[in-house]
Amino acid sequence: MANQNYVGVQSASDGSFIYGRAGKQGDLIKSKLHGDMYEQAYRGNLFSVTNQAAVTTTAGLATTFTGLAIANPAGSGVNLVIRLFECSQSAVGAAGAIGVMVGSGAAAGSLTVRNAKVGGPASPTTTASAGATIATPVLERICGSVGSLATTGYGLLPSICYDFHGSLIIPPGYYCASYTSAITTSALAFGFVWEEVPV
């Protein structure tokens, strides 16, 4: 049985059957073709939220939490598949660790969750908050650290952008939130990017 593949670009609609793609020398082409989150963003399943200004954070695993949290309500019917966690320092911090913590329950939110497809609808389920009372969290990942100098002491530095590659899933009835090992005063801003995938 011959393995038949199509040479060249194909234009197909959802629900159609197509051949695999091949090059002119018979080589099988397997390519992302776009960025690795393009398909989910294009279909409106990729979301993000970011603090709109630097926030004061609580220390460690406090249940009266400030920072950035997203929550997946019970009965939502989707898993939140975490792709990216971001953190930027804009003022003197308190030296310590930066990470992500998780727990059960909700984090009632007032922040706007945005669709990665600009103009697309906001998430119908996920809530986001810069401050909430949460159930006792557990530290899930350490993603970086914060320094105690004024930001002028560092020069230009990239923000933390920790790629989970989809390796952290927040099921219905759970939340994830930023973690700082020490209290910081209006020094940090955070962001999350996630896919919403049917359970």
mmCIF file of C-alpha atoms in Angstrom:
data_model
loop_
_atom_site.group_PDB
_atom_site.id
_atom_site.type_symbol
_atom_site.label_atom_id
_atom_site.label_comp_id
_atom_site.label_asym_id
_atom_site.label_seq_id
_atom_site.Cartn_x
_atom_site.Cartn_y
_atom_site.Cartn_z
ATOM 1 C CA MET A 1 0.000 0.000 0.000
ATOM 2 C CA ALA A 2 1.467 3.335 -1.075
ATOM 3 C CA ASN A 3 1.676 6.174 1.396
ATOM 4 C CA GLN A 4 0.157 9.075 -0.525
ATOM 5 C CA ASN A 5 0.857 12.640 0.511
ATOM 6 C CA TYR A 6 0.078 15.978 -1.095
ATOM 7 C CA VAL A 7 2.876 18.184 -2.423
ATOM 8 C CA GLY A 8 2.223 21.862 -1.746
ATOM 9 C CA VAL A 9 -0.070 24.002 0.359
ATOM 10 C CA GLN A 10 -3.657 22.840 0.943
ATOM 11 C CA SER A 11 -6.677 24.946 1.776
ATOM 12 C CA ALA A 12 -9.195 22.924 3.774
ATOM 13 C CA SER A 13 -12.251 23.701 5.857
ATOM 14 C CA ASP A 14 -13.241 22.125 9.170
ATOM 15 C CA GLY A 15 -14.696 18.649 8.713
ATOM 16 C CA SER A 16 -12.878 17.892 5.460
ATOM 17 C CA PHE A 17 -10.388 15.064 4.909
ATOM 18 C CA ILE A 18 -6.944 15.895 3.536
ATOM 19 C CA TYR A 19 -3.662 14.186 2.700
ATOM 20 C CA GLY A 20 -0.483 14.614 4.697
ATOM 21 C CA ARG A 21 1.956 17.079 3.132
ATOM 22 C CA ALA A 22 5.145 16.171 1.276
ATOM 23 C CA GLY A 23 8.025 18.031 -0.334
ATOM 24 C CA LYS A 24 9.107 17.774 -3.990
ATOM 25 C CA GLN A 25 11.670 15.087 -3.141
ATOM 26 C CA GLY A 26 9.061 12.886 -1.473
ATOM 27 C CA ASP A 27 10.015 14.036 2.028
ATOM 28 C CA LEU A 28 7.204 13.971 4.571
ATOM 29 C CA ILE A 29 6.657 17.452 6.029
ATOM 30 C CA LYS A 30 5.646 17.780 9.641
ATOM 31 C CA SER A 31 5.628 21.401 10.682
ATOM 32 C CA LYS A 32 3.988 23.639 13.260
ATOM 33 C CA LEU A 33 3.646 26.173 10.427
ATOM 34 C CA HIS A 34 2.520 28.709 13.051
ATOM 35 C CA GLY A 35 3.383 29.442 16.669
ATOM 36 C CA ASP A 36 2.622 26.530 18.976
ATOM 37 C CA MET A 37 -0.414 28.275 20.494
ATOM 38 C CA TYR A 38 -1.826 29.555 17.193
ATOM 39 C CA GLU A 39 -4.593 26.967 16.766
ATOM 40 C CA GLN A 40 -6.024 27.475 20.262
ATOM 41 C CA ALA A 41 -5.759 31.261 19.946
ATOM 42 C CA TYR A 42 -7.422 31.228 16.513
ATOM 43 C CA ARG A 43 -10.315 29.114 17.795
ATOM 44 C CA GLY A 44 -10.853 31.418 20.776
ATOM 45 C CA ASN A 45 -9.765 28.906 23.443
ATOM 46 C CA LEU A 46 -6.662 30.748 24.708
ATOM 47 C CA PHE A 47 -7.013 33.348 27.471
ATOM 48 C CA SER A 48 -4.874 35.649 29.584
ATOM 49 C CA VAL A 49 -5.026 38.017 32.514
ATOM 50 C CA THR A 50 -2.484 40.487 33.859
ATOM 51 C CA ASN A 51 -2.309 42.840 36.812
ATOM 52 C CA GLN A 52 -2.936 46.300 35.408
ATOM 53 C CA ALA A 53 -0.411 47.799 37.842
ATOM 54 C CA ALA A 54 2.218 46.536 40.285
ATOM 55 C CA VAL A 55 0.645 45.026 43.392
ATOM 56 C CA THR A 56 1.580 44.498 47.020
ATOM 57 C CA THR A 57 1.903 40.761 47.600
ATOM 58 C CA THR A 58 1.321 38.632 50.678
ATOM 59 C CA ALA A 59 4.036 36.318 51.916
ATOM 60 C CA GLY A 60 4.208 32.620 51.291
ATOM 61 C CA LEU A 61 1.018 30.605 51.491
ATOM 62 C CA ALA A 62 -1.283 33.222 53.020
ATOM 63 C CA THR A 63 -5.019 32.650 52.654
ATOM 64 C CA THR A 64 -5.782 36.379 52.602
ATOM 65 C CA PHE A 65 -4.040 36.615 49.284
ATOM 66 C CA THR A 66 -2.825 39.454 47.073
ATOM 67 C CA GLY A 67 -1.006 39.007 43.792
ATOM 68 C CA LEU A 68 -2.778 37.372 40.828
ATOM 69 C CA ALA A 69 -5.087 34.347 40.937
ATOM 70 C CA ILE A 70 -7.282 32.570 38.412
ATOM 71 C CA ALA A 71 -10.038 30.166 39.437
ATOM 72 C CA ASN A 72 -11.920 27.475 37.560
ATOM 73 C CA PRO A 73 -15.439 27.267 39.032
ATOM 74 C CA ALA A 74 -16.919 23.871 39.897
ATOM 75 C CA GLY A 75 -19.120 22.680 37.042
ATOM 76 C CA SER A 76 -17.354 24.798 34.400
ATOM 77 C CA GLY A 77 -16.900 21.800 32.099
ATOM 78 C CA VAL A 78 -13.342 22.836 31.165
ATOM 79 C CA ASN A 79 -9.799 22.317 32.389
ATOM 80 C CA LEU A 80 -7.497 25.353 32.549
ATOM 81 C CA VAL A 81 -4.255 24.211 30.933
ATOM 82 C CA ILE A 82 -1.589 26.660 32.097
ATOM 83 C CA ARG A 83 0.804 27.715 29.335
ATOM 84 C CA LEU A 84 2.683 30.748 30.703
ATOM 85 C CA PHE A 85 3.290 32.504 34.011
ATOM 86 C CA GLU A 86 4.805 35.986 33.931
ATOM 87 C CA CYS A 87 6.275 38.304 36.555
ATOM 88 C CA SER A 88 7.829 41.735 36.248
ATOM 89 C CA GLN A 89 9.502 43.861 38.919
ATOM 90 C CA SER A 90 9.001 47.623 38.770
ATOM 91 C CA ALA A 91 10.142 48.810 42.229
ATOM 92 C CA VAL A 92 12.253 47.748 45.205
ATOM 93 C CA GLY A 93 11.203 44.253 46.186
ATOM 94 C CA ALA A 94 11.883 41.906 49.090
ATOM 95 C CA ALA A 95 14.439 39.292 48.094
ATOM 96 C CA GLY A 96 12.895 35.872 47.700
ATOM 97 C CA ALA A 97 11.299 33.278 45.460
ATOM 98 C CA ILE A 98 8.584 33.720 42.829
ATOM 99 C CA GLY A 99 6.336 30.836 41.849
ATOM 100 C CA VAL A 100 2.869 29.421 41.393
ATOM 101 C CA MET A 101 0.675 27.885 44.075
ATOM 102 C CA VAL A 102 -2.565 25.930 43.749
ATOM 103 C CA GLY A 103 -5.550 25.019 45.885
ATOM 104 C CA SER A 104 -9.181 24.025 45.895
ATOM 105 C CA GLY A 105 -12.097 26.413 45.832
ATOM 106 C CA ALA A 106 -12.674 29.783 44.267
ATOM 107 C CA ALA A 107 -10.919 33.133 44.128
ATOM 108 C CA ALA A 108 -13.729 35.580 43.461
ATOM 109 C CA GLY A 109 -12.442 38.016 40.915
ATOM 110 C CA SER A 110 -12.880 41.436 39.428
ATOM 111 C CA LEU A 111 -10.114 41.420 36.817
ATOM 112 C CA THR A 112 -11.042 41.080 33.157
ATOM 113 C CA VAL A 113 -10.020 37.809 31.513
ATOM 114 C CA ARG A 114 -9.049 38.445 27.895
ATOM 115 C CA ASN A 115 -9.278 36.261 24.810
ATOM 116 C CA ALA A 116 -5.941 35.841 23.005
ATOM 117 C CA LYS A 117 -7.807 36.433 19.751
ATOM 118 C CA VAL A 118 -8.187 40.198 20.036
ATOM 119 C CA GLY A 119 -11.869 41.093 19.957
ATOM 120 C CA GLY A 120 -12.897 37.555 20.918
ATOM 121 C CA PRO A 121 -15.223 36.895 23.861
ATOM 122 C CA ALA A 122 -13.891 36.839 27.414
ATOM 123 C CA SER A 123 -13.824 33.499 29.183
ATOM 124 C CA PRO A 124 -17.357 32.450 30.133
ATOM 125 C CA THR A 125 -16.090 30.596 33.211
ATOM 126 C CA THR A 126 -12.681 31.618 34.584
ATOM 127 C CA THR A 127 -12.499 34.332 37.245
ATOM 128 C CA ALA A 128 -9.379 36.366 38.047
ATOM 129 C CA SER A 129 -8.441 38.408 41.090
ATOM 130 C CA ALA A 130 -5.624 40.578 42.432
ATOM 131 C CA GLY A 131 -6.799 39.871 45.974
ATOM 132 C CA ALA A 132 -9.119 37.302 47.512
ATOM 133 C CA THR A 133 -9.631 34.977 50.450
ATOM 134 C CA ILE A 134 -8.543 31.548 49.281
ATOM 135 C CA ALA A 135 -8.384 28.037 50.696
ATOM 136 C CA THR A 136 -4.946 26.991 51.956
ATOM 137 C CA PRO A 137 -2.655 26.749 48.908
ATOM 138 C CA VAL A 138 0.264 24.452 48.118
ATOM 139 C CA LEU A 139 3.398 25.682 46.367
ATOM 140 C CA GLU A 140 3.443 23.993 42.952
ATOM 141 C CA ARG A 141 6.451 25.472 41.081
ATOM 142 C CA ILE A 142 9.321 27.884 41.716
ATOM 143 C CA CYS A 143 9.730 30.025 38.596
ATOM 144 C CA GLY A 144 12.307 32.663 39.543
ATOM 145 C CA SER A 145 13.332 35.192 42.157
ATOM 146 C CA VAL A 146 12.979 38.851 43.056
ATOM 147 C CA GLY A 147 15.772 41.156 44.221
ATOM 148 C CA SER A 148 15.841 43.775 46.947
ATOM 149 C CA LEU A 149 17.570 46.562 44.992
ATOM 150 C CA ALA A 150 15.831 49.435 43.312
ATOM 151 C CA THR A 151 15.157 48.470 39.704
ATOM 152 C CA THR A 152 17.722 51.093 38.624
ATOM 153 C CA GLY A 153 20.350 48.828 40.196
ATOM 154 C CA TYR A 154 19.700 46.035 37.710
ATOM 155 C CA GLY A 155 19.647 47.715 34.317
ATOM 156 C CA LEU A 156 17.332 46.323 31.658
ATOM 157 C CA LEU A 157 16.265 42.756 32.453
ATOM 158 C CA PRO A 158 13.680 40.465 30.905
ATOM 159 C CA SER A 159 10.650 39.557 32.992
ATOM 160 C CA ILE A 160 10.116 36.020 34.233
ATOM 161 C CA CYS A 161 8.206 34.145 31.549
ATOM 162 C CA TYR A 162 7.871 30.555 32.743
ATOM 163 C CA ASP A 163 6.573 28.181 30.074
ATOM 164 C CA PHE A 164 4.584 25.316 31.578
ATOM 165 C CA HIS A 165 4.152 23.675 28.154
ATOM 166 C CA GLY A 166 0.684 22.639 29.354
ATOM 167 C CA SER A 167 2.132 20.635 32.260
ATOM 168 C CA LEU A 168 -0.147 22.198 34.894
ATOM 169 C CA ILE A 169 -3.905 21.595 34.681
ATOM 170 C CA ILE A 170 -6.432 23.378 36.897
ATOM 171 C CA PRO A 171 -9.635 21.273 36.915
ATOM 172 C CA PRO A 172 -13.068 22.593 37.867
ATOM 173 C CA GLY A 173 -13.211 23.591 41.525
ATOM 174 C CA TYR A 174 -9.551 24.668 41.817
ATOM 175 C CA TYR A 175 -7.432 27.799 41.438
ATOM 176 C CA CYS A 176 -3.822 28.781 40.796
ATOM 177 C CA ALA A 177 -2.115 31.932 41.997
ATOM 178 C CA SER A 178 1.175 33.776 42.066
ATOM 179 C CA TYR A 179 3.487 33.017 44.988
ATOM 180 C CA THR A 180 6.071 35.257 46.649
ATOM 181 C CA SER A 181 8.084 33.991 49.605
ATOM 182 C CA ALA A 182 8.123 37.476 51.156
ATOM 183 C CA ILE A 183 5.815 40.487 51.247
ATOM 184 C CA THR A 184 6.530 42.934 48.437
ATOM 185 C CA THR A 185 5.155 46.475 48.389
ATOM 186 C CA SER A 186 3.767 47.567 44.997
ATOM 187 C CA ALA A 187 6.745 46.001 43.252
ATOM 188 C CA LEU A 188 5.472 43.135 41.118
ATOM 189 C CA ALA A 189 2.975 42.524 38.344
ATOM 190 C CA PHE A 190 1.945 39.047 37.191
ATOM 191 C CA GLY A 191 0.302 37.375 34.230
ATOM 192 C CA PHE A 192 -1.153 33.987 33.293
ATOM 193 C CA VAL A 193 -1.862 32.503 29.850
ATOM 194 C CA TRP A 194 -3.977 29.338 29.617
ATOM 195 C CA GLU A 195 -6.066 27.171 27.308
ATOM 196 C CA GLU A 196 -9.615 26.133 28.177
ATOM 197 C CA VAL A 197 -10.091 22.508 27.123
ATOM 198 C CA PRO A 198 -13.302 20.479 27.611
ATOM 199 C CA VAL A 199 -13.042 17.998 30.509
#
